[in-house]
Amino acid sequence: MGLTFPCEIISWHVLPAVRREIASYLINEKQVTRKTVAKKLGLTEAAVCQYLKHKRGGSHKFSDNDQRKIREMADMLLNSDKGFEGMCVVCKEFDASGQMLAEAGVKRI
């Protein structure tokens, strides 16, 4: 098995799930259009639709605390273009315990 960096695991597992949660929150709770969500996330409307139908983003469940952070980031993204600055912080916090890496079979060095 080759070397797998933690950021790779995060990008494969966490980011799609975060995008799913952001899209769902903004569309279902904030009544933002799919077109606007797609633009804010840098996605196509079709991709947003797939996130809403859980065809993308996996089945990862976030803790209540993680959900709160995702919603804060979604609100920040909606109200400015600074949401992506929060993405790295959120991803690091999601895997501070190493749980995501362990589930993916990657050991910390």
Short mmCIF file of C-alpha atoms in Angstrom, two decimals:
data_model
loop_
_atom_site.label_atom_id
_atom_site.label_comp_id
_atom_site.label_asym_id
_atom_site.label_seq_id
_atom_site.Cartn_x
_atom_site.Cartn_y
_atom_site.Cartn_z
CA MET A 1 0.00 0.00 0.00
CA GLY A 2 1.31 3.42 -0.97
CA LEU A 3 1.60 6.47 1.18
CA THR A 4 -1.75 8.14 1.78
CA PHE A 5 -1.81 11.62 3.22
CA PRO A 6 -4.46 12.65 5.75
CA CYS A 7 -5.65 15.43 3.43
CA GLU A 8 -6.38 12.79 0.76
CA ILE A 9 -8.62 10.86 3.13
CA ILE A 10 -10.33 14.07 4.17
CA SER A 11 -10.93 15.03 0.54
CA TRP A 12 -12.34 11.58 -0.30
CA HIS A 13 -14.54 11.14 2.76
CA VAL A 14 -15.11 14.35 4.69
CA LEU A 15 -15.42 17.04 2.03
CA PRO A 16 -18.18 15.32 0.05
CA ALA A 17 -20.13 14.75 3.27
CA VAL A 18 -19.61 18.39 4.30
CA ARG A 19 -20.80 19.56 0.88
CA ARG A 20 -23.86 17.33 1.26
CA GLU A 21 -24.68 18.87 4.63
CA ILE A 22 -24.08 22.43 3.40
CA ALA A 23 -26.29 21.92 0.35
CA SER A 24 -29.04 20.31 2.40
CA TYR A 25 -28.96 23.01 5.07
CA LEU A 26 -28.94 25.94 2.67
CA ILE A 27 -31.67 24.56 0.43
CA ASN A 28 -33.97 22.92 2.97
CA GLU A 29 -33.61 25.30 5.90
CA LYS A 30 -32.51 28.60 4.38
CA GLN A 31 -34.55 28.25 1.15
CA VAL A 32 -31.54 29.11 -1.02
CA THR A 33 -31.88 28.05 -4.67
CA ARG A 34 -29.90 25.10 -6.02
CA LYS A 35 -28.33 27.44 -8.55
CA THR A 36 -27.02 29.73 -5.80
CA VAL A 37 -25.75 26.81 -3.72
CA ALA A 38 -24.01 25.34 -6.76
CA LYS A 39 -22.31 28.67 -7.46
CA LYS A 40 -21.23 29.15 -3.83
CA LEU A 41 -19.79 25.61 -3.66
CA GLY A 42 -18.23 25.71 -7.13
CA LEU A 43 -20.40 22.81 -8.30
CA THR A 44 -22.97 22.14 -11.00
CA GLU A 45 -26.66 22.11 -10.15
CA ALA A 46 -26.65 18.41 -11.04
CA ALA A 47 -23.96 17.76 -8.42
CA VAL A 48 -25.98 19.65 -5.81
CA CYS A 49 -29.00 17.50 -6.71
CA GLN A 50 -26.90 14.36 -6.20
CA TYR A 51 -25.79 15.59 -2.79
CA LEU A 52 -29.42 16.21 -1.82
CA LYS A 53 -30.37 12.68 -2.91
CA HIS A 54 -27.37 11.24 -1.01
CA LYS A 55 -25.87 9.90 -4.25
CA ARG A 56 -22.76 11.90 -3.34
CA GLY A 57 -21.35 12.57 0.08
CA GLY A 58 -21.58 9.06 1.48
CA SER A 59 -23.43 8.13 4.59
CA HIS A 60 -21.09 9.73 7.13
CA LYS A 61 -22.99 11.07 10.13
CA PHE A 62 -21.69 14.12 11.92
CA SER A 63 -21.92 14.85 15.63
CA ASP A 64 -24.16 17.69 16.81
CA ASN A 65 -21.06 19.82 17.34
CA ASP A 66 -19.83 19.09 13.81
CA GLN A 67 -23.30 19.89 12.44
CA ARG A 68 -23.16 23.24 14.21
CA LYS A 69 -19.76 24.01 12.68
CA ILE A 70 -20.98 23.03 9.22
CA ARG A 71 -24.03 25.29 9.56
CA GLU A 72 -21.86 28.18 10.73
CA MET A 73 -19.60 27.63 7.72
CA ALA A 74 -22.63 27.42 5.41
CA ASP A 75 -23.96 30.72 6.77
CA MET A 76 -20.53 32.31 6.33
CA LEU A 77 -20.34 30.97 2.77
CA LEU A 78 -23.80 32.29 2.00
CA ASN A 79 -23.08 35.76 3.34
CA SER A 80 -19.58 36.18 1.89
CA ASP A 81 -16.92 34.40 -0.09
CA LYS A 82 -14.98 33.42 3.03
CA GLY A 83 -16.57 30.01 3.60
CA PHE A 84 -13.65 28.18 2.09
CA GLU A 85 -11.28 29.69 4.64
CA GLY A 86 -13.29 27.85 7.27
CA MET A 87 -13.18 24.57 5.35
CA CYS A 88 -9.60 23.69 6.28
CA VAL A 89 -10.24 24.42 9.94
CA VAL A 90 -13.40 22.31 9.94
CA CYS A 91 -11.70 19.39 8.19
CA LYS A 92 -8.81 19.43 10.64
CA GLU A 93 -11.21 19.50 13.57
CA PHE A 94 -13.28 16.65 12.13
CA ASP A 95 -10.25 14.44 12.15
CA ALA A 96 -8.47 15.71 15.24
CA SER A 97 -9.24 12.38 16.89
CA GLY A 98 -7.98 10.41 13.90
CA GLN A 99 -11.33 8.61 13.57
CA MET A 100 -11.70 9.24 9.83
CA LEU A 101 -8.18 8.06 9.16
CA ALA A 102 -8.67 4.96 11.28
CA GLU A 103 -11.91 4.12 9.45
CA ALA A 104 -10.03 4.44 6.15
CA GLY A 105 -7.27 2.15 7.40
CA VAL A 106 -4.61 4.86 7.55
CA LYS A 107 -2.34 5.07 10.57
CA ARG A 108 -0.91 8.31 11.88
CA ILE A 109 2.84 8.51 12.01
#
